[in-house]
């Protein structure tokens, strides 16, 4: 496939670094974005032909930082692909979440991809292989106790992606939504890992998500992909029979509340 220039947010994270590895191995050039210069440098040096890849530091929760990043990317030349992957998740009951956590989740998971898409669209549309991949979640389709704000951010991202797919349907750009289920990364604190184990929720390796993202680079038709079985069935079921899913999840509530309490105690230490 044609070598692409890919802007990847959250590059130093679990899923981000797996995608960086897979994209670089496939011969693509990367612009690795994150807040931590040492982490970005270490990641670049671990990739095939490090000199082909750039690193840029930006705190994507700031609108000003995104404007200046977009200007730097224009100066750095053309790009083909934007992968909106950076994200945060704070597990806890709504009443346990602080206002700054709530704002940070919405800024990073929802506003940042919107701002990056808007800022980079002119640059992307100049490419014959233009593509956007927004990394969502199965929690972008299923409201789950203990993740109300995270779910809101990912439901928002899914809606934004769908609208953008339709708004750009007459242009040569593919806009994809990729929704993993739980993945083994540092995003999930020990309480969430233990809760998933007790509930029998499977966790994927980051490489599984990276492989799916790699496959999307060659899809010229915009699409939405959900990873993991039975999660992708629950996504559809929740859309058609939400009450069935609500009843099943109600049985899990005592367990979720127990781990949310554990998480609250850990946070207040
Ligand atoms: N892990 C899961 O179970 C799971 C499941 C479904 C979907 N997802 C989604 O997958 C994506 C990646 O998650 P992950 O599991 O790989 O998480 P992760 O390992 O915690 O990595 C998160 C990445 O986001 C970056 N980031 C955090 N705050 C930032 C900020 N203010 N500005 C710029 N970058 C920032 C971090 O970079 P720094 O080095 O700057 O901190 C890090 O590279 C997220 O969108 C997440 O919602 C994850």
mmCIF file of C-alpha atoms and ligand atoms in Angstrom:
data_model
loop_
_atom_site.group_PDB
_atom_site.id
_atom_site.type_symbol
_atom_site.label_atom_id
_atom_site.label_comp_id
_atom_site.label_asym_id
_atom_site.label_seq_id
_atom_site.Cartn_x
_atom_site.Cartn_y
_atom_site.Cartn_z
ATOM 1 C CA UNK A 1 0.000 0.000 0.000
ATOM 2 C CA UNK A 2 1.081 3.634 -0.573
ATOM 3 C CA UNK A 3 3.144 4.913 2.381
ATOM 4 C CA UNK A 4 1.014 7.380 4.341
ATOM 5 C CA UNK A 5 1.807 10.207 6.724
ATOM 6 C CA UNK A 6 -0.211 9.557 9.876
ATOM 7 C CA UNK A 7 -0.835 11.935 12.775
ATOM 8 C CA UNK A 8 -1.381 9.808 15.884
ATOM 9 C CA UNK A 9 -2.615 11.284 19.181
ATOM 10 C CA UNK A 10 -2.043 9.478 22.480
ATOM 11 C CA UNK A 11 0.956 7.824 20.793
ATOM 12 C CA UNK A 12 2.737 6.939 24.052
ATOM 13 C CA UNK A 13 -0.279 5.116 25.533
ATOM 14 C CA UNK A 14 -1.008 1.387 25.417
ATOM 15 C CA UNK A 15 -3.094 1.383 22.247
ATOM 16 C CA UNK A 16 -1.206 4.358 20.744
ATOM 17 C CA UNK A 17 2.208 2.707 20.954
ATOM 18 C CA UNK A 18 0.811 -0.563 19.525
ATOM 19 C CA UNK A 19 -0.643 1.396 16.596
ATOM 20 C CA UNK A 20 2.631 3.295 16.131
ATOM 21 C CA UNK A 21 4.483 -0.026 15.930
ATOM 22 C CA UNK A 22 2.004 -1.553 13.458
ATOM 23 C CA UNK A 23 1.844 1.559 11.239
ATOM 24 C CA UNK A 24 5.632 1.980 11.161
ATOM 25 C CA UNK A 25 6.139 -1.717 10.358
ATOM 26 C CA UNK A 26 3.745 -1.300 7.440
ATOM 27 C CA UNK A 27 6.015 1.446 6.057
ATOM 28 C CA UNK A 28 4.028 4.544 7.062
ATOM 29 C CA UNK A 29 5.542 7.770 8.468
ATOM 30 C CA UNK A 30 4.223 9.042 11.763
ATOM 31 C CA UNK A 31 3.742 12.293 13.593
ATOM 32 C CA UNK A 32 3.653 11.059 17.202
ATOM 33 C CA UNK A 33 1.686 13.311 19.550
ATOM 34 C CA UNK A 34 1.705 13.356 23.334
ATOM 35 C CA UNK A 35 2.659 15.467 26.349
ATOM 36 C CA UNK A 36 5.781 13.630 27.411
ATOM 37 C CA UNK A 37 8.896 14.348 25.299
ATOM 38 C CA UNK A 38 10.967 11.517 26.788
ATOM 39 C CA UNK A 39 8.185 8.998 26.187
ATOM 40 C CA UNK A 40 7.714 10.228 22.615
ATOM 41 C CA UNK A 41 11.455 10.090 21.911
ATOM 42 C CA UNK A 42 11.721 6.564 23.356
ATOM 43 C CA UNK A 43 8.764 5.462 21.226
ATOM 44 C CA UNK A 44 10.242 6.980 18.060
ATOM 45 C CA UNK A 45 13.572 5.242 18.713
ATOM 46 C CA UNK A 46 11.797 1.904 19.104
ATOM 47 C CA UNK A 47 10.224 2.136 15.629
ATOM 48 C CA UNK A 48 11.580 1.041 12.241
ATOM 49 C CA UNK A 49 13.657 3.856 10.718
ATOM 50 C CA UNK A 50 13.149 6.412 13.538
ATOM 51 C CA UNK A 51 14.310 9.274 11.287
ATOM 52 C CA UNK A 52 11.100 8.868 9.223
ATOM 53 C CA UNK A 53 8.954 9.836 12.210
ATOM 54 C CA UNK A 54 8.353 13.200 13.888
ATOM 55 C CA UNK A 55 7.320 13.947 17.427
ATOM 56 C CA UNK A 56 5.198 16.879 18.587
ATOM 57 C CA UNK A 57 4.240 17.794 22.147
ATOM 58 C CA UNK A 58 0.761 19.124 22.864
ATOM 59 C CA UNK A 59 -1.749 19.084 25.684
ATOM 60 C CA UNK A 60 -4.861 18.347 23.650
ATOM 61 C CA UNK A 61 -7.195 19.481 26.412
ATOM 62 C CA UNK A 62 -6.313 23.056 25.456
ATOM 63 C CA UNK A 63 -8.002 24.705 22.442
ATOM 64 C CA UNK A 64 -5.015 27.053 21.977
ATOM 65 C CA UNK A 65 -2.568 24.123 21.916
ATOM 66 C CA UNK A 66 -4.616 22.469 19.166
ATOM 67 C CA UNK A 67 -4.671 25.649 17.055
ATOM 68 C CA UNK A 68 -0.905 25.980 17.333
ATOM 69 C CA UNK A 69 -0.438 22.234 16.666
ATOM 70 C CA UNK A 70 -2.576 22.486 13.497
ATOM 71 C CA UNK A 71 -0.397 25.421 12.333
ATOM 72 C CA UNK A 72 2.785 23.390 12.995
ATOM 73 C CA UNK A 73 1.368 20.448 11.027
ATOM 74 C CA UNK A 74 0.547 22.749 8.092
ATOM 75 C CA UNK A 75 4.147 24.037 8.186
ATOM 76 C CA UNK A 76 5.469 20.458 8.368
ATOM 77 C CA UNK A 77 3.819 19.579 5.022
ATOM 78 C CA UNK A 78 0.991 17.303 3.955
ATOM 79 C CA UNK A 79 -0.678 14.599 5.994
ATOM 80 C CA UNK A 80 -2.897 11.716 4.905
ATOM 81 C CA UNK A 81 -4.371 10.316 8.107
ATOM 82 C CA UNK A 82 -5.477 11.610 11.517
ATOM 83 C CA UNK A 83 -5.967 9.052 14.295
ATOM 84 C CA UNK A 84 -7.775 10.539 17.297
ATOM 85 C CA UNK A 85 -6.708 8.091 19.981
ATOM 86 C CA UNK A 86 -5.746 10.151 23.084
ATOM 87 C CA UNK A 87 -8.257 9.651 25.867
ATOM 88 C CA UNK A 88 -8.835 9.458 29.606
ATOM 89 C CA UNK A 89 -11.308 7.520 31.705
ATOM 90 C CA UNK A 90 -12.124 8.089 35.363
ATOM 91 C CA UNK A 91 -14.032 5.166 36.850
ATOM 92 C CA UNK A 92 -16.502 6.138 39.584
ATOM 93 C CA UNK A 93 -20.103 6.883 40.419
ATOM 94 C CA UNK A 94 -21.210 10.301 39.173
ATOM 95 C CA UNK A 95 -21.351 11.800 42.676
ATOM 96 C CA UNK A 96 -17.719 10.750 43.298
ATOM 97 C CA UNK A 97 -16.327 12.522 40.246
ATOM 98 C CA UNK A 98 -14.805 15.969 40.613
ATOM 99 C CA UNK A 99 -15.600 18.756 38.207
ATOM 100 C CA UNK A 100 -12.052 18.855 36.813
ATOM 101 C CA UNK A 101 -12.191 15.107 35.998
ATOM 102 C CA UNK A 102 -15.537 15.543 34.293
ATOM 103 C CA UNK A 103 -14.219 18.465 32.204
ATOM 104 C CA UNK A 104 -10.964 16.720 31.324
ATOM 105 C CA UNK A 105 -12.806 13.661 29.958
ATOM 106 C CA UNK A 106 -15.035 15.811 27.775
ATOM 107 C CA UNK A 107 -12.190 18.074 26.627
ATOM 108 C CA UNK A 108 -9.827 15.268 25.676
ATOM 109 C CA UNK A 109 -12.211 12.522 24.501
ATOM 110 C CA UNK A 110 -14.700 14.716 22.669
ATOM 111 C CA UNK A 111 -13.628 18.328 22.090
ATOM 112 C CA UNK A 112 -10.041 17.501 21.077
ATOM 113 C CA UNK A 113 -11.048 15.123 18.213
ATOM 114 C CA UNK A 114 -13.630 17.676 17.009
ATOM 115 C CA UNK A 115 -11.069 20.488 17.061
ATOM 116 C CA UNK A 116 -8.378 18.362 15.412
ATOM 117 C CA UNK A 117 -10.758 17.220 12.649
ATOM 118 C CA UNK A 118 -11.827 20.816 12.004
ATOM 119 C CA UNK A 119 -8.276 22.176 12.085
ATOM 120 C CA UNK A 120 -6.738 19.449 9.911
ATOM 121 C CA UNK A 121 -9.533 18.806 7.391
ATOM 122 C CA UNK A 122 -8.186 21.252 4.764
ATOM 123 C CA UNK A 123 -4.778 19.567 4.993
ATOM 124 C CA UNK A 124 -6.282 16.053 4.924
ATOM 125 C CA UNK A 125 -8.547 16.807 1.977
ATOM 126 C CA UNK A 126 -5.499 17.671 -0.148
ATOM 127 C CA UNK A 127 -4.474 13.986 0.073
ATOM 128 C CA UNK A 128 -5.774 11.308 -2.312
ATOM 129 C CA UNK A 129 -5.703 8.850 0.637
ATOM 130 C CA UNK A 130 -7.332 11.067 3.253
ATOM 131 C CA UNK A 131 -8.628 9.224 6.304
ATOM 132 C CA UNK A 132 -9.702 9.947 9.869
ATOM 133 C CA UNK A 133 -9.926 7.217 12.512
ATOM 134 C CA UNK A 134 -11.689 8.137 15.749
ATOM 135 C CA UNK A 135 -11.043 5.657 18.554
ATOM 136 C CA UNK A 136 -14.318 5.169 20.405
ATOM 137 C CA UNK A 137 -15.371 2.393 22.745
ATOM 138 C CA UNK A 138 -18.149 -0.144 23.225
ATOM 139 C CA UNK A 139 -19.080 2.338 26.015
ATOM 140 C CA UNK A 140 -19.875 4.762 23.170
ATOM 141 C CA UNK A 141 -22.959 2.626 22.467
ATOM 142 C CA UNK A 142 -23.798 1.078 25.840
ATOM 143 C CA UNK A 143 -24.341 3.276 28.892
ATOM 144 C CA UNK A 144 -22.500 1.525 31.744
ATOM 145 C CA UNK A 145 -22.681 2.247 35.476
ATOM 146 C CA UNK A 146 -19.479 3.749 36.876
ATOM 147 C CA UNK A 147 -18.554 5.297 33.531
ATOM 148 C CA UNK A 148 -21.298 7.891 32.984
ATOM 149 C CA UNK A 149 -19.064 10.771 31.836
ATOM 150 C CA UNK A 150 -16.712 8.526 29.850
ATOM 151 C CA UNK A 151 -19.783 7.001 28.143
ATOM 152 C CA UNK A 152 -21.130 10.503 27.423
ATOM 153 C CA UNK A 153 -17.818 11.465 25.806
ATOM 154 C CA UNK A 154 -17.701 8.337 23.632
ATOM 155 C CA UNK A 155 -21.426 8.494 22.721
ATOM 156 C CA UNK A 156 -20.643 12.060 21.640
ATOM 157 C CA UNK A 157 -17.630 10.957 19.627
ATOM 158 C CA UNK A 158 -19.685 8.277 17.891
ATOM 159 C CA UNK A 159 -22.407 10.801 17.006
ATOM 160 C CA UNK A 160 -19.842 13.323 15.821
ATOM 161 C CA UNK A 161 -18.146 10.690 13.639
ATOM 162 C CA UNK A 162 -21.436 9.553 12.100
ATOM 163 C CA UNK A 163 -22.426 13.129 11.264
ATOM 164 C CA UNK A 164 -18.975 13.838 9.808
ATOM 165 C CA UNK A 165 -19.118 10.639 7.715
ATOM 166 C CA UNK A 166 -22.358 11.965 6.194
ATOM 167 C CA UNK A 167 -21.147 15.574 5.875
ATOM 168 C CA UNK A 168 -18.069 14.442 3.944
ATOM 169 C CA UNK A 169 -19.799 11.682 1.927
ATOM 170 C CA UNK A 170 -19.288 13.635 -1.322
ATOM 171 C CA UNK A 171 -15.531 13.990 -0.749
ATOM 172 C CA UNK A 172 -12.563 11.651 -1.118
ATOM 173 C CA UNK A 173 -12.038 11.115 2.597
ATOM 174 C CA UNK A 174 -12.857 8.065 4.710
ATOM 175 C CA UNK A 175 -14.025 8.775 8.265
ATOM 176 C CA UNK A 176 -13.920 5.707 10.505
ATOM 177 C CA UNK A 177 -15.075 4.971 14.045
ATOM 178 C CA UNK A 178 -13.234 2.128 15.782
ATOM 179 C CA UNK A 179 -14.734 0.920 19.059
ATOM 180 C CA UNK A 180 -12.643 -1.474 21.163
ATOM 181 C CA UNK A 181 -13.987 -3.306 24.212
ATOM 182 C CA UNK A 182 -11.799 -3.329 27.364
ATOM 183 C CA UNK A 183 -8.097 -3.326 26.503
ATOM 184 C CA UNK A 184 -5.130 -4.160 28.742
ATOM 185 C CA UNK A 185 -3.554 -0.697 29.222
ATOM 186 C CA UNK A 186 -2.777 1.672 32.078
ATOM 187 C CA UNK A 187 -6.059 3.471 31.397
ATOM 188 C CA UNK A 188 -7.779 0.833 33.520
ATOM 189 C CA UNK A 189 -6.834 1.059 37.218
ATOM 190 C CA UNK A 190 -6.561 -2.146 39.323
ATOM 191 C CA UNK A 191 -10.194 -1.786 40.518
ATOM 192 C CA UNK A 192 -11.455 -1.879 36.906
ATOM 193 C CA UNK A 193 -9.202 -4.812 35.998
ATOM 194 C CA UNK A 194 -10.452 -6.766 39.043
ATOM 195 C CA UNK A 195 -14.067 -5.813 38.304
ATOM 196 C CA UNK A 196 -13.758 -6.965 34.681
ATOM 197 C CA UNK A 197 -12.294 -10.270 35.874
ATOM 198 C CA UNK A 198 -15.141 -10.817 38.379
ATOM 199 C CA UNK A 199 -17.796 -9.893 35.797
ATOM 200 C CA UNK A 200 -16.194 -12.081 33.142
ATOM 201 C CA UNK A 201 -15.586 -9.099 30.805
ATOM 202 C CA UNK A 202 -12.779 -9.970 28.391
ATOM 203 C CA UNK A 203 -9.822 -7.663 27.837
ATOM 204 C CA UNK A 204 -7.988 -7.454 24.521
ATOM 205 C CA UNK A 205 -4.318 -6.767 23.934
ATOM 206 C CA UNK A 206 -3.512 -3.342 22.413
ATOM 207 C CA UNK A 207 -2.120 -5.149 19.339
ATOM 208 C CA UNK A 208 -5.659 -6.366 18.515
ATOM 209 C CA UNK A 209 -6.851 -2.760 18.241
ATOM 210 C CA UNK A 210 -3.737 -1.788 16.280
ATOM 211 C CA UNK A 211 -4.407 -4.537 13.730
ATOM 212 C CA UNK A 212 -7.991 -3.348 13.273
ATOM 213 C CA UNK A 213 -6.794 0.267 12.821
ATOM 214 C CA UNK A 214 -4.237 -0.884 10.250
ATOM 215 C CA UNK A 215 -7.038 -2.589 8.307
ATOM 216 C CA UNK A 216 -9.074 0.631 8.298
ATOM 217 C CA UNK A 217 -6.290 2.538 6.531
ATOM 218 C CA UNK A 218 -7.155 0.724 3.316
ATOM 219 C CA UNK A 219 -10.958 1.104 3.645
ATOM 220 C CA UNK A 220 -11.949 3.902 1.283
ATOM 221 C CA UNK A 221 -15.607 3.746 2.391
ATOM 222 C CA UNK A 222 -16.301 5.370 5.790
ATOM 223 C CA UNK A 223 -17.289 2.757 8.363
ATOM 224 C CA UNK A 224 -17.787 2.000 12.057
ATOM 225 C CA UNK A 225 -16.172 -1.124 13.557
ATOM 226 C CA UNK A 226 -16.804 -2.722 16.942
ATOM 227 C CA UNK A 227 -14.300 -5.146 18.405
ATOM 228 C CA UNK A 228 -14.907 -8.243 20.507
ATOM 229 C CA UNK A 229 -17.567 -10.866 20.909
ATOM 230 C CA UNK A 230 -20.145 -10.711 22.592
ATOM 231 C CA UNK A 231 -19.665 -6.925 23.029
ATOM 232 C CA UNK A 232 -20.518 -6.188 19.391
ATOM 233 C CA UNK A 233 -23.776 -8.154 19.829
ATOM 234 C CA UNK A 234 -24.624 -6.143 22.994
ATOM 235 C CA UNK A 235 -23.993 -2.909 21.064
ATOM 236 C CA UNK A 236 -26.653 -3.918 18.536
ATOM 237 C CA UNK A 237 -28.995 -5.338 21.181
ATOM 238 C CA UNK A 238 -28.761 -2.127 23.228
ATOM 239 C CA UNK A 239 -29.752 -0.119 20.140
ATOM 240 C CA UNK A 240 -32.886 -2.222 19.567
ATOM 241 C CA UNK A 241 -33.857 -3.585 23.007
ATOM 242 C CA UNK A 242 -32.191 -1.316 25.597
ATOM 243 C CA UNK A 243 -34.403 -2.680 28.386
ATOM 244 C CA UNK A 244 -33.030 -6.218 27.922
ATOM 245 C CA UNK A 245 -29.478 -4.899 28.331
ATOM 246 C CA UNK A 246 -30.527 -2.660 31.264
ATOM 247 C CA UNK A 247 -31.984 -5.669 33.109
ATOM 248 C CA UNK A 248 -28.840 -7.731 32.528
ATOM 249 C CA UNK A 249 -26.621 -4.873 33.727
ATOM 250 C CA UNK A 250 -28.771 -4.298 36.824
ATOM 251 C CA UNK A 251 -27.608 -7.676 38.119
ATOM 252 C CA UNK A 252 -24.010 -6.424 37.875
ATOM 253 C CA UNK A 253 -24.703 -3.220 39.813
ATOM 254 C CA UNK A 254 -23.761 -4.446 43.330
ATOM 255 C CA UNK A 255 -20.386 -5.619 41.986
ATOM 256 C CA UNK A 256 -19.788 -2.367 40.068
ATOM 257 C CA UNK A 257 -20.676 -0.311 43.175
ATOM 258 C CA UNK A 258 -18.304 -2.347 45.333
ATOM 259 C CA UNK A 259 -15.390 -1.646 42.961
ATOM 260 C CA UNK A 260 -16.418 2.009 42.571
ATOM 261 C CA UNK A 261 -16.169 2.320 46.369
ATOM 262 C CA UNK A 262 -12.725 0.700 46.272
ATOM 263 C CA UNK A 263 -11.678 3.161 43.552
ATOM 264 C CA UNK A 264 -13.026 6.113 45.569
ATOM 265 C CA UNK A 265 -10.993 5.007 48.586
ATOM 266 C CA UNK A 266 -7.841 4.635 46.471
ATOM 267 C CA UNK A 267 -8.327 8.102 44.972
ATOM 268 C CA UNK A 268 -8.795 9.751 48.356
ATOM 269 C CA UNK A 269 -5.546 8.284 49.807
HETATM 270 N N1 LIG B 1 -7.999 0.712 27.522
HETATM 271 C C1 LIG B 1 -9.272 0.421 27.301
HETATM 272 O O1 LIG B 1 -9.879 -0.425 27.998
HETATM 273 C C2 LIG B 1 -10.002 1.088 26.176
HETATM 274 C C3 LIG B 1 -11.202 0.515 25.711
HETATM 275 C C4 LIG B 1 -11.903 1.137 24.688
HETATM 276 C C5 LIG B 1 -11.418 2.304 24.143
HETATM 277 N N2 LIG B 1 -10.258 2.850 24.605
HETATM 278 C C6 LIG B 1 -9.817 4.105 24.006
HETATM 279 O O2 LIG B 1 -8.543 3.938 23.407
HETATM 280 C C7 LIG B 1 -7.816 5.171 23.439
HETATM 281 C C8 LIG B 1 -6.422 4.930 23.983
HETATM 282 O O3 LIG B 1 -6.528 4.428 25.305
HETATM 283 P P1 LIG B 1 -5.358 3.608 26.054
HETATM 284 O O4 LIG B 1 -6.024 2.468 26.709
HETATM 285 O O5 LIG B 1 -4.221 3.376 25.137
HETATM 286 O O6 LIG B 1 -4.978 4.669 27.185
HETATM 287 P P2 LIG B 1 -3.582 5.026 27.844
HETATM 288 O O7 LIG B 1 -2.643 3.891 27.772
HETATM 289 O O8 LIG B 1 -3.920 5.590 29.179
HETATM 290 O O9 LIG B 1 -3.040 6.197 26.897
HETATM 291 C C9 LIG B 1 -3.691 7.425 26.825
HETATM 292 C C10 LIG B 1 -2.913 8.361 25.930
HETATM 293 O O10 LIG B 1 -3.580 9.643 25.927
HETATM 294 C C11 LIG B 1 -2.600 10.650 26.127
HETATM 295 N N3 LIG B 1 -3.127 11.816 26.838
HETATM 296 C C12 LIG B 1 -3.748 11.836 28.061
HETATM 297 N N4 LIG B 1 -4.064 13.100 28.384
HETATM 298 C C13 LIG B 1 -3.636 13.888 27.347
HETATM 299 C C14 LIG B 1 -3.686 15.275 27.084
HETATM 300 N N5 LIG B 1 -4.253 16.144 27.949
HETATM 301 N N6 LIG B 1 -3.168 15.741 25.915
HETATM 302 C C15 LIG B 1 -2.595 14.890 25.044
HETATM 303 N N7 LIG B 1 -2.536 13.551 25.220
HETATM 304 C C16 LIG B 1 -3.039 13.063 26.366
HETATM 305 C C17 LIG B 1 -1.527 9.995 26.984
HETATM 306 O O11 LIG B 1 -0.314 10.662 26.752
HETATM 307 P P3 LIG B 1 0.617 11.266 27.901
HETATM 308 O O12 LIG B 1 1.922 10.583 27.741
HETATM 309 O O13 LIG B 1 0.678 12.700 27.540
HETATM 310 O O14 LIG B 1 -0.070 11.012 29.234
HETATM 311 C C18 LIG B 1 -1.485 8.583 26.423
HETATM 312 O O15 LIG B 1 -0.625 8.542 25.329
HETATM 313 C C19 LIG B 1 -8.658 6.137 24.281
HETATM 314 O O16 LIG B 1 -9.392 6.987 23.434
HETATM 315 C C20 LIG B 1 -9.599 5.215 25.027
HETATM 316 O O17 LIG B 1 -10.815 5.852 25.380
HETATM 317 C C21 LIG B 1 -9.530 2.272 25.592
#
